mmCIF file of C-alpha atoms and ligand atoms in Angstrom:
data_model
loop_
_atom_site.group_PDB
_atom_site.id
_atom_site.type_symbol
_atom_site.label_atom_id
_atom_site.label_comp_id
_atom_site.label_asym_id
_atom_site.label_seq_id
_atom_site.Cartn_x
_atom_site.Cartn_y
_atom_site.Cartn_z
ATOM 1 C CA MET Q 1 -46.755 -6.587 31.093
ATOM 2 C CA ILE Q 2 -46.789 -9.825 28.715
ATOM 3 C CA ASP Q 3 -46.787 -13.057 30.890
ATOM 4 C CA LYS Q 4 -43.772 -14.603 30.609
ATOM 5 C CA LEU Q 5 -44.099 -17.487 31.352
ATOM 6 C CA ALA Q 6 -47.076 -17.901 28.889
ATOM 7 C CA LEU Q 7 -43.909 -17.504 26.395
ATOM 8 C CA TYR Q 8 -41.485 -19.296 27.772
ATOM 9 C CA GLY Q 9 -43.420 -21.940 29.121
ATOM 10 C CA GLY Q 10 -45.312 -23.469 25.708
ATOM 11 C CA LYS Q 11 -43.262 -25.549 23.711
ATOM 12 C CA PRO Q 12 -40.434 -23.754 22.069
ATOM 13 C CA VAL Q 13 -40.759 -23.616 18.166
ATOM 14 C CA ARG Q 14 -37.721 -25.949 18.165
ATOM 15 C CA ASP Q 15 -36.244 -28.383 19.853
ATOM 16 C CA LYS Q 16 -32.548 -28.097 18.892
ATOM 17 C CA TYR Q 17 -30.816 -24.758 19.187
ATOM 18 C CA LEU Q 18 -29.898 -23.579 15.493
ATOM 19 C CA ALA Q 19 -26.614 -21.333 15.797
ATOM 20 C CA TYR Q 20 -27.155 -17.772 13.588
ATOM 21 C CA GLY Q 21 -23.667 -18.695 11.611
ATOM 22 C CA LYS Q 22 -21.874 -21.776 11.064
ATOM 23 C CA GLN Q 23 -19.565 -22.732 8.429
ATOM 24 C CA SER Q 24 -20.375 -24.710 5.730
ATOM 25 C CA ILE Q 25 -17.450 -27.934 4.990
ATOM 26 C CA TYR Q 26 -18.097 -30.301 2.143
ATOM 27 C CA ASP Q 27 -15.969 -33.950 2.330
ATOM 28 C CA GLU Q 28 -13.782 -32.042 -0.693
ATOM 29 C CA ASP Q 29 -12.686 -29.587 1.789
ATOM 30 C CA ILE Q 30 -11.727 -32.287 4.100
ATOM 31 C CA ASN Q 31 -9.555 -33.994 1.559
ATOM 32 C CA SER Q 32 -7.986 -31.332 0.190
ATOM 33 C CA VAL Q 33 -6.677 -30.300 3.454
ATOM 34 C CA ILE Q 34 -5.170 -34.427 3.878
ATOM 35 C CA GLU Q 35 -3.584 -33.906 0.846
ATOM 36 C CA VAL Q 36 -1.929 -31.084 2.297
ATOM 37 C CA LEU Q 37 -1.217 -32.601 5.511
ATOM 38 C CA LYS Q 38 0.366 -35.589 3.242
ATOM 39 C CA GLY Q 39 2.878 -33.314 1.447
ATOM 40 C CA ASP Q 40 5.999 -31.464 1.129
ATOM 41 C CA PHE Q 41 4.519 -28.061 2.947
ATOM 42 C CA LEU Q 42 2.443 -27.089 5.873
ATOM 43 C CA THR Q 43 2.800 -23.143 6.008
ATOM 44 C CA THR Q 44 3.747 -21.481 3.185
ATOM 45 C CA GLY Q 45 3.969 -23.210 -0.119
ATOM 46 C CA PRO Q 46 1.700 -23.842 -3.542
ATOM 47 C CA ASN Q 47 -1.788 -23.633 -1.635
ATOM 48 C CA VAL Q 48 -1.034 -20.340 -0.662
ATOM 49 C CA SER Q 49 -0.147 -18.526 -4.058
ATOM 50 C CA SER Q 50 -2.652 -20.592 -5.322
ATOM 51 C CA PHE Q 51 -5.447 -19.075 -3.079
ATOM 52 C CA GLU Q 52 -4.382 -15.699 -3.778
ATOM 53 C CA LYS Q 53 -4.434 -15.901 -6.583
ATOM 54 C CA CYS Q 54 -7.824 -17.399 -6.850
ATOM 55 C CA ILE Q 55 -9.182 -14.607 -4.658
ATOM 56 C CA ALA Q 56 -7.537 -11.919 -7.117
ATOM 57 C CA ASP Q 57 -9.010 -13.079 -10.022
ATOM 58 C CA TYR Q 58 -12.420 -13.843 -8.722
ATOM 59 C CA VAL Q 59 -12.324 -10.346 -7.067
ATOM 60 C CA GLY Q 60 -10.909 -9.001 -10.166
ATOM 61 C CA THR Q 61 -7.542 -6.924 -8.545
ATOM 62 C CA LYS Q 62 -3.896 -7.593 -9.727
ATOM 63 C CA TYR Q 63 -2.849 -8.769 -6.583
ATOM 64 C CA ALA Q 64 -3.628 -10.343 -3.496
ATOM 65 C CA VAL Q 65 -2.162 -10.802 0.006
ATOM 66 C CA ALA Q 66 -3.386 -14.174 2.410
ATOM 67 C CA PHE Q 67 -3.103 -13.374 6.139
ATOM 68 C CA SER Q 68 -3.421 -15.593 9.637
ATOM 69 C CA ASN Q 69 -6.635 -13.564 10.076
ATOM 70 C CA GLY Q 70 -8.536 -10.638 9.098
ATOM 71 C CA THR Q 71 -7.360 -8.172 11.846
ATOM 72 C CA ALA Q 72 -4.341 -8.704 10.758
ATOM 73 C CA ALA Q 73 -5.049 -8.219 6.914
ATOM 74 C CA LEU Q 74 -6.259 -4.997 8.321
ATOM 75 C CA HIS Q 75 -3.489 -4.389 10.169
ATOM 76 C CA ALA Q 76 -1.363 -4.742 7.417
ATOM 77 C CA ALA Q 77 -3.499 -2.546 5.075
ATOM 78 C CA CYS Q 78 -2.846 0.349 8.099
ATOM 79 C CA TYR Q 79 0.552 -0.269 7.682
ATOM 80 C CA ALA Q 80 1.293 -0.196 4.225
ATOM 81 C CA ALA Q 81 -1.248 2.616 4.017
ATOM 82 C CA GLY Q 82 1.092 4.475 6.006
ATOM 83 C CA ILE Q 83 -1.055 5.141 9.126
ATOM 84 C CA SER Q 84 0.808 6.550 12.179
ATOM 85 C CA GLU Q 85 1.517 8.404 15.193
ATOM 86 C CA GLY Q 86 -0.808 11.522 15.155
ATOM 87 C CA ASP Q 87 -3.452 10.726 11.961
ATOM 88 C CA GLU Q 88 -6.634 10.184 11.994
ATOM 89 C CA VAL Q 89 -8.517 7.903 10.106
ATOM 90 C CA LEU Q 90 -12.368 7.857 9.676
ATOM 91 C CA VAL Q 91 -14.453 4.665 10.774
ATOM 92 C CA SER Q 92 -17.348 3.191 11.156
ATOM 93 C CA PRO Q 93 -18.659 2.547 14.823
ATOM 94 C CA MET Q 94 -21.161 0.031 13.545
ATOM 95 C CA THR Q 95 -18.799 -2.783 13.098
ATOM 96 C CA PHE Q 96 -16.297 -4.924 14.566
ATOM 97 C CA ALA Q 97 -13.819 -3.277 16.838
ATOM 98 C CA ALA Q 98 -11.074 -4.882 14.596
ATOM 99 C CA SER Q 99 -10.936 -1.647 12.139
ATOM 100 C CA ALA Q 100 -10.656 0.508 14.347
ATOM 101 C CA ASN Q 101 -8.232 -1.393 16.815
ATOM 102 C CA CYS Q 102 -6.142 -1.132 13.477
ATOM 103 C CA VAL Q 103 -5.621 2.107 14.111
ATOM 104 C CA LEU Q 104 -4.722 2.200 16.672
ATOM 105 C CA TYR Q 105 -2.229 -0.609 16.251
ATOM 106 C CA CYS Q 106 -0.102 2.217 14.180
ATOM 107 C CA GLY Q 107 -0.397 4.753 16.843
ATOM 108 C CA GLY Q 108 -3.237 6.554 14.662
ATOM 109 C CA THR Q 109 -6.897 8.156 15.883
ATOM 110 C CA PRO Q 110 -10.256 6.434 15.149
ATOM 111 C CA VAL Q 111 -12.712 8.907 14.618
ATOM 112 C CA PHE Q 112 -15.860 7.333 14.183
ATOM 113 C CA VAL Q 113 -18.272 8.881 11.446
ATOM 114 C CA ASP Q 114 -22.248 7.789 12.171
ATOM 115 C CA ILE Q 115 -24.091 5.337 9.885
ATOM 116 C CA ASP Q 116 -26.887 5.923 7.558
ATOM 117 C CA PRO Q 117 -30.081 5.277 9.168
ATOM 118 C CA ASN Q 118 -31.306 3.420 6.345
ATOM 119 C CA THR Q 119 -28.556 1.180 5.153
ATOM 120 C CA TYR Q 120 -26.347 0.802 8.280
ATOM 121 C CA ASN Q 121 -23.385 1.623 6.451
ATOM 122 C CA ILE Q 122 -21.018 4.633 7.438
ATOM 123 C CA ASP Q 123 -23.022 7.725 5.791
ATOM 124 C CA VAL Q 124 -20.937 8.775 3.052
ATOM 125 C CA SER Q 125 -22.628 12.907 3.820
ATOM 126 C CA LYS Q 126 -21.013 13.050 7.101
ATOM 127 C CA ILE Q 127 -17.855 11.925 6.120
ATOM 128 C CA GLU Q 128 -16.508 15.618 4.604
ATOM 129 C CA GLU Q 129 -17.674 17.468 7.997
ATOM 130 C CA ARG Q 130 -14.966 14.508 9.748
ATOM 131 C CA ILE Q 131 -11.934 15.481 7.729
ATOM 132 C CA THR Q 132 -9.201 17.607 8.627
ATOM 133 C CA GLU Q 133 -5.862 17.897 8.163
ATOM 134 C CA LYS Q 134 -4.532 14.814 10.139
ATOM 135 C CA THR Q 135 -6.973 12.450 8.009
ATOM 136 C CA LYS Q 136 -4.691 10.317 6.434
ATOM 137 C CA ALA Q 137 -7.174 7.449 5.688
ATOM 138 C CA ILE Q 138 -11.189 5.910 5.294
ATOM 139 C CA ILE Q 139 -12.189 2.338 6.804
ATOM 140 C CA PRO Q 140 -16.022 2.065 5.483
ATOM 141 C CA VAL Q 141 -17.278 -1.010 6.294
ATOM 142 C CA ASP Q 142 -19.797 -3.495 4.086
ATOM 143 C CA PHE Q 143 -22.405 -3.933 6.865
ATOM 144 C CA THR Q 144 -23.879 -7.106 6.239
ATOM 145 C CA GLY Q 145 -22.369 -7.337 2.784
ATOM 146 C CA GLN Q 146 -24.285 -4.491 1.708
ATOM 147 C CA SER Q 147 -21.508 -2.392 -0.225
ATOM 148 C CA VAL Q 148 -20.802 1.177 0.696
ATOM 149 C CA ASP Q 149 -21.454 3.481 -2.186
ATOM 150 C CA ILE Q 150 -17.553 3.265 -2.920
ATOM 151 C CA ASP Q 151 -17.213 5.497 -6.277
ATOM 152 C CA LYS Q 152 -18.399 8.353 -3.477
ATOM 153 C CA ILE Q 153 -15.949 7.607 -1.297
ATOM 154 C CA MET Q 154 -13.247 7.203 -3.973
ATOM 155 C CA GLU Q 155 -14.340 10.675 -4.996
ATOM 156 C CA ILE Q 156 -13.917 11.860 -1.518
ATOM 157 C CA ALA Q 157 -11.209 10.460 -0.848
ATOM 158 C CA GLU Q 158 -9.597 11.953 -4.064
ATOM 159 C CA LYS Q 159 -10.289 15.808 -3.286
ATOM 160 C CA TYR Q 160 -8.483 15.027 0.196
ATOM 161 C CA ASN Q 161 -5.121 12.515 -0.884
ATOM 162 C CA LEU Q 162 -6.971 9.827 1.585
ATOM 163 C CA ILE Q 163 -6.433 6.237 1.159
ATOM 164 C CA VAL Q 164 -9.628 3.911 1.184
ATOM 165 C CA ILE Q 165 -8.905 0.424 3.024
ATOM 166 C CA GLU Q 166 -12.531 -0.706 2.370
ATOM 167 C CA ASP Q 167 -13.408 -3.677 5.328
ATOM 168 C CA GLY Q 168 -15.046 -6.072 3.247
ATOM 169 C CA ALA Q 169 -15.021 -9.209 5.950
ATOM 170 C CA HIS Q 170 -18.628 -9.618 5.365
ATOM 171 C CA ALA Q 171 -18.992 -8.819 1.660
ATOM 172 C CA LEU Q 172 -16.686 -11.161 -0.017
ATOM 173 C CA GLY Q 173 -19.100 -12.539 -3.193
ATOM 174 C CA SER Q 174 -21.045 -9.293 -3.065
ATOM 175 C CA GLU Q 175 -21.493 -6.527 -5.912
ATOM 176 C CA TYR Q 176 -21.880 -3.154 -6.581
ATOM 177 C CA LYS Q 177 -22.529 -2.030 -9.854
ATOM 178 C CA GLY Q 178 -22.581 -5.104 -11.379
ATOM 179 C CA LYS Q 179 -19.097 -5.806 -10.292
ATOM 180 C CA LYS Q 180 -17.502 -7.851 -7.098
ATOM 181 C CA VAL Q 181 -16.843 -6.002 -4.096
ATOM 182 C CA GLY Q 182 -12.953 -5.130 -3.397
ATOM 183 C CA ASN Q 183 -11.748 -4.070 -7.444
ATOM 184 C CA THR Q 184 -12.443 0.177 -6.295
ATOM 185 C CA ALA Q 185 -11.185 1.182 -2.789
ATOM 186 C CA HIS Q 186 -7.169 1.387 -2.798
ATOM 187 C CA MET Q 187 -6.732 -1.993 -0.391
ATOM 188 C CA THR Q 188 -9.880 -4.454 0.677
ATOM 189 C CA GLU Q 189 -10.194 -7.120 3.340
ATOM 190 C CA PHE Q 190 -11.533 -9.922 3.426
ATOM 191 C CA SER Q 191 -11.905 -12.274 6.166
ATOM 192 C CA PHE Q 192 -12.791 -16.306 6.227
ATOM 193 C CA HIS Q 193 -13.684 -17.222 9.627
ATOM 194 C CA PRO Q 194 -15.553 -19.650 10.210
ATOM 195 C CA VAL Q 195 -19.123 -17.805 10.064
ATOM 196 C CA LYS Q 196 -18.107 -15.361 6.968
ATOM 197 C CA PRO Q 197 -18.651 -15.897 3.273
ATOM 198 C CA ILE Q 198 -16.050 -19.180 3.013
ATOM 199 C CA THR Q 199 -13.725 -19.939 5.948
ATOM 200 C CA THR Q 200 -10.222 -21.018 6.241
ATOM 201 C CA GLY Q 201 -10.770 -21.619 10.383
ATOM 202 C CA GLU Q 202 -8.683 -18.428 10.959
ATOM 203 C CA GLY Q 203 -7.970 -16.010 7.698
ATOM 204 C CA GLY Q 204 -8.332 -12.911 5.544
ATOM 205 C CA VAL Q 205 -6.762 -11.428 2.623
ATOM 206 C CA ILE Q 206 -6.506 -8.009 1.039
ATOM 207 C CA VAL Q 207 -6.509 -7.266 -2.320
ATOM 208 C CA THR Q 208 -5.068 -4.298 -4.601
ATOM 209 C CA ASP Q 209 -3.880 -2.875 -7.388
ATOM 210 C CA SER Q 210 -0.777 -1.280 -6.824
ATOM 211 C CA GLN Q 211 2.578 -2.861 -6.656
ATOM 212 C CA GLU Q 212 3.914 -0.723 -3.922
ATOM 213 C CA LEU Q 213 1.129 -1.898 -1.603
ATOM 214 C CA PHE Q 214 1.310 -5.088 -2.294
ATOM 215 C CA GLU Q 215 5.146 -5.199 -1.630
ATOM 216 C CA LYS Q 216 4.472 -3.412 1.319
ATOM 217 C CA LEU Q 217 1.890 -5.835 2.842
ATOM 218 C CA THR Q 218 4.103 -8.748 1.704
ATOM 219 C CA LEU Q 219 6.820 -7.014 3.866
ATOM 220 C CA PHE Q 220 4.682 -6.251 6.598
ATOM 221 C CA ARG Q 221 3.232 -10.086 6.700
ATOM 222 C CA THR Q 222 7.087 -11.567 7.546
ATOM 223 C CA HIS Q 223 8.650 -9.370 9.925
ATOM 224 C CA GLY Q 224 9.602 -6.427 7.415
ATOM 225 C CA ILE Q 225 11.993 -8.838 6.520
ATOM 226 C CA THR Q 226 13.178 -9.287 2.736
ATOM 227 C CA ARG Q 227 15.326 -11.105 0.032
ATOM 228 C CA ASP Q 228 14.258 -8.930 -2.640
ATOM 229 C CA GLU Q 229 17.498 -7.077 -4.137
ATOM 230 C CA ARG Q 230 15.943 -3.861 -4.748
ATOM 231 C CA PHE Q 231 15.014 -3.234 -0.966
ATOM 232 C CA LEU Q 232 18.352 -4.944 -0.249
ATOM 233 C CA ASN Q 233 21.150 -2.664 1.514
ATOM 234 C CA ASN Q 234 23.869 -5.368 0.869
ATOM 235 C CA ASN Q 235 23.707 -8.513 -0.767
ATOM 236 C CA GLU Q 236 26.040 -10.821 0.688
ATOM 237 C CA GLY Q 237 25.416 -13.993 -0.836
ATOM 238 C CA PRO Q 238 22.707 -16.487 -1.923
ATOM 239 C CA TRP Q 239 21.647 -17.116 2.034
ATOM 240 C CA TYR Q 240 21.379 -13.385 2.735
ATOM 241 C CA TYR Q 241 18.071 -11.072 3.807
ATOM 242 C CA GLU Q 242 17.475 -8.814 5.604
ATOM 243 C CA GLN Q 243 14.816 -6.917 7.700
ATOM 244 C CA ILE Q 244 14.376 -3.475 6.962
ATOM 245 C CA ASP Q 245 11.463 -2.383 8.848
ATOM 246 C CA LEU Q 246 9.097 -3.879 11.973
ATOM 247 C CA GLY Q 247 6.738 -6.686 10.495
ATOM 248 C CA TYR Q 248 5.318 -9.315 12.128
ATOM 249 C CA ASN Q 249 4.523 -13.006 11.547
ATOM 250 C CA TYR Q 250 0.822 -12.977 10.094
ATOM 251 C CA ARG Q 251 1.586 -15.511 7.912
ATOM 252 C CA ILE Q 252 -1.488 -18.005 6.433
ATOM 253 C CA THR Q 253 -0.505 -22.109 6.690
ATOM 254 C CA ASP Q 254 -0.515 -23.809 3.136
ATOM 255 C CA ILE Q 255 -3.167 -26.026 4.930
ATOM 256 C CA GLN Q 256 -5.336 -23.573 5.692
ATOM 257 C CA CYS Q 257 -4.725 -21.709 1.355
ATOM 258 C CA ALA Q 258 -5.685 -25.425 0.343
ATOM 259 C CA LEU Q 259 -9.417 -25.059 2.357
ATOM 260 C CA GLY Q 260 -9.911 -21.656 1.518
ATOM 261 C CA LEU Q 261 -9.403 -23.083 -2.342
ATOM 262 C CA SER Q 262 -11.887 -25.473 -1.558
ATOM 263 C CA GLN Q 263 -14.280 -23.490 -0.654
ATOM 264 C CA MET Q 264 -14.256 -20.906 -3.118
ATOM 265 C CA ARG Q 265 -15.300 -23.238 -5.626
ATOM 266 C CA LYS Q 266 -18.705 -23.475 -3.797
ATOM 267 C CA LEU Q 267 -18.888 -19.312 -2.669
ATOM 268 C CA ASP Q 268 -21.613 -18.877 -5.708
ATOM 269 C CA ASP Q 269 -23.866 -21.222 -4.489
ATOM 270 C CA PHE Q 270 -23.049 -20.261 -1.046
ATOM 271 C CA ILE Q 271 -23.929 -16.642 -1.587
ATOM 272 C CA SER Q 272 -27.315 -18.034 -4.098
ATOM 273 C CA ARG Q 273 -28.771 -20.043 -0.788
ATOM 274 C CA ARG Q 274 -28.040 -16.908 1.216
ATOM 275 C CA ARG Q 275 -29.891 -14.945 -1.145
ATOM 276 C CA GLU Q 276 -32.896 -17.345 -1.665
ATOM 277 C CA ILE Q 277 -33.065 -17.385 2.729
ATOM 278 C CA VAL Q 278 -33.040 -13.417 2.581
ATOM 279 C CA ARG Q 279 -36.104 -13.473 -0.168
ATOM 280 C CA ARG Q 280 -37.809 -15.985 1.862
ATOM 281 C CA TYR Q 281 -37.565 -13.854 5.342
ATOM 282 C CA ASN Q 282 -37.990 -10.830 3.389
ATOM 283 C CA GLU Q 283 -41.521 -12.254 1.820
ATOM 284 C CA ALA Q 284 -42.755 -13.522 5.633
ATOM 285 C CA PHE Q 285 -40.894 -10.183 7.984
ATOM 286 C CA LYS Q 286 -42.630 -7.757 5.981
ATOM 287 C CA LYS Q 287 -46.132 -8.376 6.653
ATOM 288 C CA ILE Q 288 -45.312 -8.657 10.385
ATOM 289 C CA LYS Q 289 -45.664 -5.361 12.366
ATOM 290 C CA GLY Q 290 -42.883 -4.280 14.386
ATOM 291 C CA ILE Q 291 -40.657 -5.039 12.512
ATOM 292 C CA SER Q 292 -38.002 -3.632 9.905
ATOM 293 C CA ILE Q 293 -36.069 -6.058 6.803
ATOM 294 C CA PRO Q 294 -32.934 -4.734 5.882
ATOM 295 C CA PHE Q 295 -33.289 -2.301 3.181
ATOM 296 C CA GLU Q 296 -30.693 -2.583 -0.513
ATOM 297 C CA GLU Q 297 -29.069 0.177 -2.153
ATOM 298 C CA GLU Q 298 -30.152 -0.378 -6.052
ATOM 299 C CA PHE Q 299 -26.641 -0.414 -6.503
ATOM 300 C CA SER Q 300 -26.198 -3.434 -4.078
ATOM 301 C CA ASN Q 301 -26.226 -6.892 -5.003
ATOM 302 C CA SER Q 302 -25.266 -8.222 -1.433
ATOM 303 C CA GLY Q 303 -24.099 -11.654 -0.642
ATOM 304 C CA TRP Q 304 -25.638 -11.790 2.846
ATOM 305 C CA HIS Q 305 -23.228 -12.367 5.756
ATOM 306 C CA ILE Q 306 -25.868 -11.503 8.307
ATOM 307 C CA TYR Q 307 -29.744 -10.694 8.230
ATOM 308 C CA VAL Q 308 -30.323 -8.142 10.776
ATOM 309 C CA ILE Q 309 -33.876 -7.126 11.408
ATOM 310 C CA LYS Q 310 -34.755 -3.546 13.182
ATOM 311 C CA LEU Q 311 -37.711 -3.515 15.919
ATOM 312 C CA LYS Q 312 -40.629 -0.703 15.595
ATOM 313 C CA LEU Q 313 -39.890 -0.171 19.849
ATOM 314 C CA GLU Q 314 -43.239 2.250 19.338
ATOM 315 C CA GLU Q 315 -45.075 -0.421 18.405
ATOM 316 C CA LEU Q 316 -44.083 -2.853 20.715
ATOM 317 C CA LYS Q 317 -44.529 -3.542 24.292
ATOM 318 C CA CYS Q 318 -41.110 -4.350 25.453
ATOM 319 C CA SER Q 319 -37.028 -3.204 24.896
ATOM 320 C CA ARG Q 320 -35.158 -5.218 22.274
ATOM 321 C CA LYS Q 321 -33.486 -7.814 25.637
ATOM 322 C CA GLU Q 322 -37.159 -9.382 26.056
ATOM 323 C CA ILE Q 323 -37.554 -10.357 22.083
ATOM 324 C CA PHE Q 324 -34.084 -11.424 22.225
ATOM 325 C CA GLU Q 325 -34.471 -13.554 24.974
ATOM 326 C CA ALA Q 326 -37.610 -14.931 23.822
ATOM 327 C CA LEU Q 327 -36.057 -16.094 20.655
ATOM 328 C CA MET Q 328 -33.024 -17.664 22.641
ATOM 329 C CA ALA Q 329 -36.250 -19.716 24.394
ATOM 330 C CA GLU Q 330 -37.638 -20.908 21.125
ATOM 331 C CA ASN Q 331 -34.305 -21.662 20.549
ATOM 332 C CA ILE Q 332 -33.542 -19.635 17.696
ATOM 333 C CA GLY Q 333 -29.464 -18.759 17.988
ATOM 334 C CA VAL Q 334 -29.942 -14.483 17.748
ATOM 335 C CA ASN Q 335 -27.123 -12.258 17.963
ATOM 336 C CA VAL Q 336 -26.542 -8.334 18.095
ATOM 337 C CA HIS Q 337 -23.892 -6.956 15.111
ATOM 338 C CA TYR Q 338 -22.971 -4.605 17.286
ATOM 339 C CA ILE Q 339 -22.308 -3.429 19.949
ATOM 340 C CA PRO Q 340 -20.966 0.665 18.843
ATOM 341 C CA VAL Q 341 -16.744 -0.043 18.960
ATOM 342 C CA TYR Q 342 -16.980 3.146 21.110
ATOM 343 C CA TYR Q 343 -19.079 1.745 24.377
ATOM 344 C CA HIS Q 344 -16.594 -0.533 25.199
ATOM 345 C CA PRO Q 345 -14.607 0.293 27.955
ATOM 346 C CA TYR Q 346 -11.616 0.610 26.267
ATOM 347 C CA TYR Q 347 -13.019 2.946 24.060
ATOM 348 C CA LYS Q 348 -14.471 4.627 26.584
ATOM 349 C CA LYS Q 349 -10.425 5.482 28.316
ATOM 350 C CA LEU Q 350 -9.199 7.373 25.697
ATOM 351 C CA GLY Q 351 -12.066 9.687 25.791
ATOM 352 C CA TYR Q 352 -14.846 8.197 23.580
ATOM 353 C CA LYS Q 353 -18.399 9.823 24.805
ATOM 354 C CA LYS Q 354 -21.870 8.423 24.579
ATOM 355 C CA GLY Q 355 -23.618 10.607 21.646
ATOM 356 C CA ILE Q 356 -21.191 10.846 18.862
ATOM 357 C CA CYS Q 357 -23.440 9.198 16.803
ATOM 358 C CA PRO Q 358 -27.231 9.122 17.526
ATOM 359 C CA GLU Q 359 -27.666 7.330 14.625
ATOM 360 C CA THR Q 360 -25.983 4.181 15.408
ATOM 361 C CA GLU Q 361 -26.681 4.009 19.007
ATOM 362 C CA LYS Q 362 -30.639 4.451 18.390
ATOM 363 C CA LEU Q 363 -30.070 1.617 15.819
ATOM 364 C CA TYR Q 364 -27.890 -0.025 18.137
ATOM 365 C CA GLU Q 365 -31.269 -0.667 20.414
ATOM 366 C CA ARG Q 366 -33.333 -2.010 17.970
ATOM 367 C CA ILE Q 367 -31.227 -4.672 16.029
ATOM 368 C CA ILE Q 368 -31.309 -8.330 16.145
ATOM 369 C CA THR Q 369 -29.381 -10.814 13.945
ATOM 370 C CA LEU Q 370 -31.140 -13.935 12.743
ATOM 371 C CA PRO Q 371 -29.903 -16.721 11.561
ATOM 372 C CA LEU Q 372 -28.654 -17.387 8.477
ATOM 373 C CA PHE Q 373 -26.001 -19.869 6.798
ATOM 374 C CA PRO Q 374 -26.040 -22.086 3.526
ATOM 375 C CA ARG Q 375 -26.514 -25.275 5.524
ATOM 376 C CA MET Q 376 -29.711 -23.844 6.626
ATOM 377 C CA SER Q 377 -32.409 -26.736 5.613
ATOM 378 C CA GLU Q 378 -35.776 -25.365 4.674
ATOM 379 C CA CYS Q 379 -37.280 -26.510 8.114
ATOM 380 C CA ASP Q 380 -34.641 -24.499 9.507
ATOM 381 C CA VAL Q 381 -35.800 -21.574 7.707
ATOM 382 C CA GLU Q 382 -39.881 -22.004 8.339
ATOM 383 C CA ASP Q 383 -38.980 -22.447 12.503
ATOM 384 C CA VAL Q 384 -37.420 -18.970 12.566
ATOM 385 C CA ILE Q 385 -40.082 -17.374 10.649
ATOM 386 C CA LYS Q 386 -42.725 -18.855 13.153
ATOM 387 C CA ALA Q 387 -40.301 -18.071 16.298
ATOM 388 C CA VAL Q 388 -39.857 -14.521 15.263
ATOM 389 C CA THR Q 389 -43.760 -14.002 14.034
ATOM 390 C CA LYS Q 390 -44.862 -15.713 17.595
ATOM 391 C CA VAL Q 391 -42.596 -13.653 19.576
ATOM 392 C CA ILE Q 392 -43.288 -10.783 17.730
ATOM 393 C CA SER Q 393 -46.949 -11.043 18.446
ATOM 394 C CA CYS Q 394 -46.794 -11.668 22.279
ATOM 395 C CA TYR Q 395 -45.295 -8.253 22.292
ATOM 396 C CA LYS Q 396 -47.257 -6.227 19.941
ATOM 397 C CA LYS Q 397 -48.697 -3.187 21.311
HETATM 398 C C1 PLP U 1 -14.454 -10.620 11.204
HETATM 399 C C2 PLP U 1 -14.824 -9.250 10.821
HETATM 400 C C3 PLP U 1 -13.257 -9.013 10.639
HETATM 401 C C4 PLP U 1 -12.029 -9.587 10.602
HETATM 402 O O1 PLP U 1 -11.813 -10.468 11.760
HETATM 403 P P1 PLP U 1 -10.921 -11.771 11.501
HETATM 404 O O2 PLP U 1 -11.960 -12.946 12.513
HETATM 405 O O3 PLP U 1 -10.071 -11.319 12.679
HETATM 406 O O4 PLP U 1 -11.049 -12.557 10.570
HETATM 407 C C5 PLP U 1 -12.664 -7.783 10.233
HETATM 408 N N1 PLP U 1 -13.918 -6.707 10.269
HETATM 409 C C6 PLP U 1 -15.311 -7.138 10.693
HETATM 410 C C7 PLP U 1 -16.331 -5.826 10.519
HETATM 411 C C8 PLP U 1 -15.772 -8.179 10.911
HETATM 412 O O5 PLP U 1 -16.770 -9.298 10.553
#
């Protein structure tokens, strides 16, 4: 085995820790938040609807409904899709737990479909074999920002009368066949967590073209309460409202939406910078034996939320853990996206077993996420390249 001291004992490539992902906040963002604090509305106010309109216009949908976070948005989408007790929903296991959890919130059963070993997205050719009479919806994830083959998924959905909720948490600004991700599925979710393409601190949105879904999403966001005359059983006067279903308080604040609006003005610049860094990474890493760079489908123009390398373990003398720890020792903020959802003890308790998605499990052993965010300097980028080159060369067979 390698003498670890030789690796760790020398001077690290960087003195200062570099995060794997980070928000990009400018003075203009800060000032727009200050303006709201001086005004009349802190929660639902004019910035919420302006932000929603801005997102809908950008993506090219009729409606957008913003929520307190991306998970709340997905929960609302599951409600609007009518997912309930006894329904099965096809989901990807190579993702953050939120998309499967939302199915559970509604009493449904997540059914994991294995990933395509090239794209790491749900394997479209394996969807039909998991469909049963109970299947109600599909929640595909645009992993790392690369769009799923949404046209093909919609074709299958039409054939079996399923609703498609695209989890585009990574993919605001990404493109599919030249169009923005988000205007094809019945509903698409975007997240505004600080590491995502733009941030509102916490926040999320569902975009849709359907008025019926839009109305359900809005209802669910505010306790199931409505003032809309079309839905009232009675109307006792101007003060009157009714709770007609069980919803939540999933509202986003005006403060957050002012930040979101300001961030949206920079989204395209953020994405150009992410693409530039990825080009540099790809150019450097394709020359290194022992790792694979991300594969991108022809139809995709990814906005690159994260950059995931895959280790070719056959060519290395160690496991992912050793490479991961060595990169940490170099002060490179690495991460693993993701632990397969059904590996978590909670899902094990529900009866999910190892072995159900072999491609996902194989990939999980091999992946490392490297730093990628718009405000990385050229030096930061070169440090990551140096550290990866150094570490891999130490562990090469
Ligand atoms: C970030 C994320 C979400 C939503 O997360 P929130 O933190 O609730 O905004 C959902 N799915 C995926 C794949 C994500 O990465």
